[in-house]
Amino acid sequence: MTTQEEINLPFNEMIEPKLLRHRVVSPQLYSEIHKRSLDQGPQFWESVARELDWFKPWEKTLDDSNPPFYKWFVGGEVNASYLTVDRHANGWRRNKVALIWEGEPWSDGPKEVKKLTYLDLYREVNRVAYLLKEEYGLGKGDTMGIYLPMIPELPIFMLAAARLGVAFTVVFSGFSAQAVADRMNDAEAKLLVTADGGWRRGKVVPLKDIVDKALESTKTIRNVLVVRRTGQEVRMEKGRDRYLHEVLSKVPQNAYVEPERVKSEDPLYILYTSGTTGKPKGIVHGVGGYMTLLHATMKWAFDIRDEDVFWCTADIGWVTGHSYIVFGPLMEGATEVLYEGALDYPEPDRWVSIVERHNVSVLYTSPTAIRTFMKYGEQWITKHDVSSVRLMHSVGEPINPEAWRWFFKLVGKERIPFGSTWWMTETGGILITITPGSYMVPMKPGTNGPPILGVAANVYNDEGKPVPEETKGYLVIERPWPGMPLTIHRDPERYVKVYWSKFPGTFYVGDYAVKDKDGYFWILGRADEVLKIAGHRIGTYELESALIQHPAVAEAAVVGVPDPVRGEVAEAFVILRGGTSVRPELKEELVKFVRENYGPIAVFREIHFVNKLPKTRSGKIMRRVVRAVATGSEVGDITSLEDEASVEEIRKALQEFK
Ligand code: 6R9
């Protein structure tokens, strides 16, 4: 189908005009408006930033004197906790519901639903900030860790830390002890907040036990605060561990902590994310630029309004939750849903019942979730009333047109805006999407759409030259944008090397993309050794490291292969240590080992035992070759291979598997 035909698809005519701020504009008109936004330079962002409440206005919009360490809104002073909580609690949204929290446990209905107004949130954030400051002595320049399930304490602790100017690092509660320890050590966190356990698919995840194990190898953690969630017995180490409710009971109900006046370019948080090699990188986000991008995208992409109920189904442990559960929606004074558990627990329609019961109007979910719902069948959706939904987006990986159409029809009733927002941990917020809240272009199934105003995205070839339309290349961001990283924590050289060296002066994303004739971007997937398993970003290198920690494994190569529901899963090729007998249960044992040591988000299609791996003469595993064989694509140039027989070895292993 040509792009013009797609634009003329009937559903674009059917989008209800009353659901939009403006009429739908043509791609040509959008690209003119977009060009004008770029012509303004960094100043374009001033009018957006001015809508935030600054304690002190900035003096310089963009300091580009030391690239690529760009600084936004220099001289400005802000506080993210003030922007999200105080502004609303001290204004007319005081008694408006901020969070509708639903716990996972279920018997004929949800067992727990809790609503927190902006005033409630303000009180809780202040009391926790008081505790962190007075009891634990934390302040500007310190870092702390948060390892919590999706309970209200998670955003509360993030906002309390932000209030004090304490940089926090959240570890996804699906990660294991090693990941917790590595992150705490790299971030040099002094305090770690966790829970006794968390609910996941009706079972308790023993978070405190995992923390105990992690703390055997941490250097800087002095104290642990434990939220009582599941109520099971946990070990409490004297002098180190305390229950939150016990220490909080001594904090006055009306405790108030003045929000710290932090500099726009001071760190707000560190979030670890997987790259091509080595340990996860601690992406550092600042306050002013980051909050500005979130404000823009909450308005443009989500068209957020006071009467909305916003629901982002991601976990706060990933960037999507940081930006579009915690900081974005709360800054806008929205009412939002925070759901603790699995979307399909105890039945496939748990998520639909949440939409129906809480009247969700703006829904932000992922392709992998949509494909899971597809697998269960449409009857789980049609038995509910989803007419409250007026706008939807997806995120995390490319959305296949079939999944888009299916969801658009069943939930969108073929009449509401539905986009696929492209962004990543590093960008802080959405950069490429259709924007129903400002100028919306016609939808096309599977596309991401044009870049948002003020953002210069492009597609380059290997030489760093823009490719012609409809040609595959590397996605790049050509100019600094608010929300960009400050750096990689404790490793600025790596920040320069990973993102700014492939094409000097331009931000290298690591995704393949195509730009079509209408200026729409189609992000095709990662160009490097990073997997997206059910939307979770995982480095193949991390899975290999986890595998070789097993005593039976000598070497391992992990690649991503397509999966109909999860988008991608891992496939491993393992060389066993001499003398290891291939027991039938060894494969299962290895899978279990990785899931225990890395986290249950690691999903393998298969683990194969081989005698050789394709390597270069200098001994580097050629994953490109492994992946090509595993996915049945062109193997390409293998002249640098040390031993061509290794390719046969992989082929043979795959054939045996079939
Ligand atoms: C927000 C988030 C980033 C990677 C990114 C890309 C993929 C995200 C996408 C998408 C196509 C979309 N990605 N959104 N690909 N269409 N709408 O997912 O951050 O976990 O850092 O992952 O996810 O490959 O490079 P993060």
XYZ file of C-alpha atoms and ligand atoms in Angstrom, residues 273 318-320 364 394-399 420-426 432 448 509-511 523-526 532 535-537, ligand 1:
57
model
C 19.667 0.547 30.918
C 11.380 1.198 33.500
C 11.661 4.634 31.973
C 8.088 4.589 30.660
C -0.835 3.881 27.171
C 1.608 2.105 22.432
C 5.308 2.020 23.306
C 8.311 -0.239 23.740
C 8.839 -1.842 20.356
C 7.488 -1.588 16.821
C 3.771 -2.349 16.640
C 2.996 4.337 18.601
C 5.279 6.681 20.516
C 8.971 6.183 19.879
C 11.489 7.057 22.548
C 14.001 5.452 24.872
C 15.483 5.657 28.365
C 18.051 8.106 27.071
C 8.449 10.627 17.578
C 5.502 6.070 14.644
C 20.103 6.038 18.910
C 20.921 2.433 18.026
C 17.694 1.752 16.108
C 11.318 2.413 13.655
C 12.283 -1.136 12.741
C 14.128 -2.370 15.836
C 17.563 -2.317 17.394
C 13.383 -6.201 23.521
C 9.233 -4.682 25.653
C 11.945 -5.154 28.288
C 15.324 -3.882 27.214
C 10.457 3.833 26.048
C 11.315 2.619 25.947
C 14.150 1.825 23.864
C 14.026 1.018 22.595
C 14.211 1.828 21.351
C 13.422 1.035 20.325
C 12.271 0.474 21.115
C 10.453 1.982 21.996
C 9.120 2.106 20.286
C 10.238 1.340 19.920
C 9.392 1.084 17.792
C 8.100 2.311 19.305
N 11.042 1.264 21.023
N 9.291 2.490 21.572
N 10.369 0.834 18.681
N 8.281 1.777 18.068
N 6.977 3.003 19.573
O 10.874 1.594 25.490
O 12.617 2.770 26.391
O 13.372 0.550 27.358
O 15.016 2.388 26.780
O 13.869 1.040 25.005
O 12.721 0.467 22.475
O 14.201 -0.021 19.857
O 15.566 1.950 21.046
P 13.768 1.671 26.456
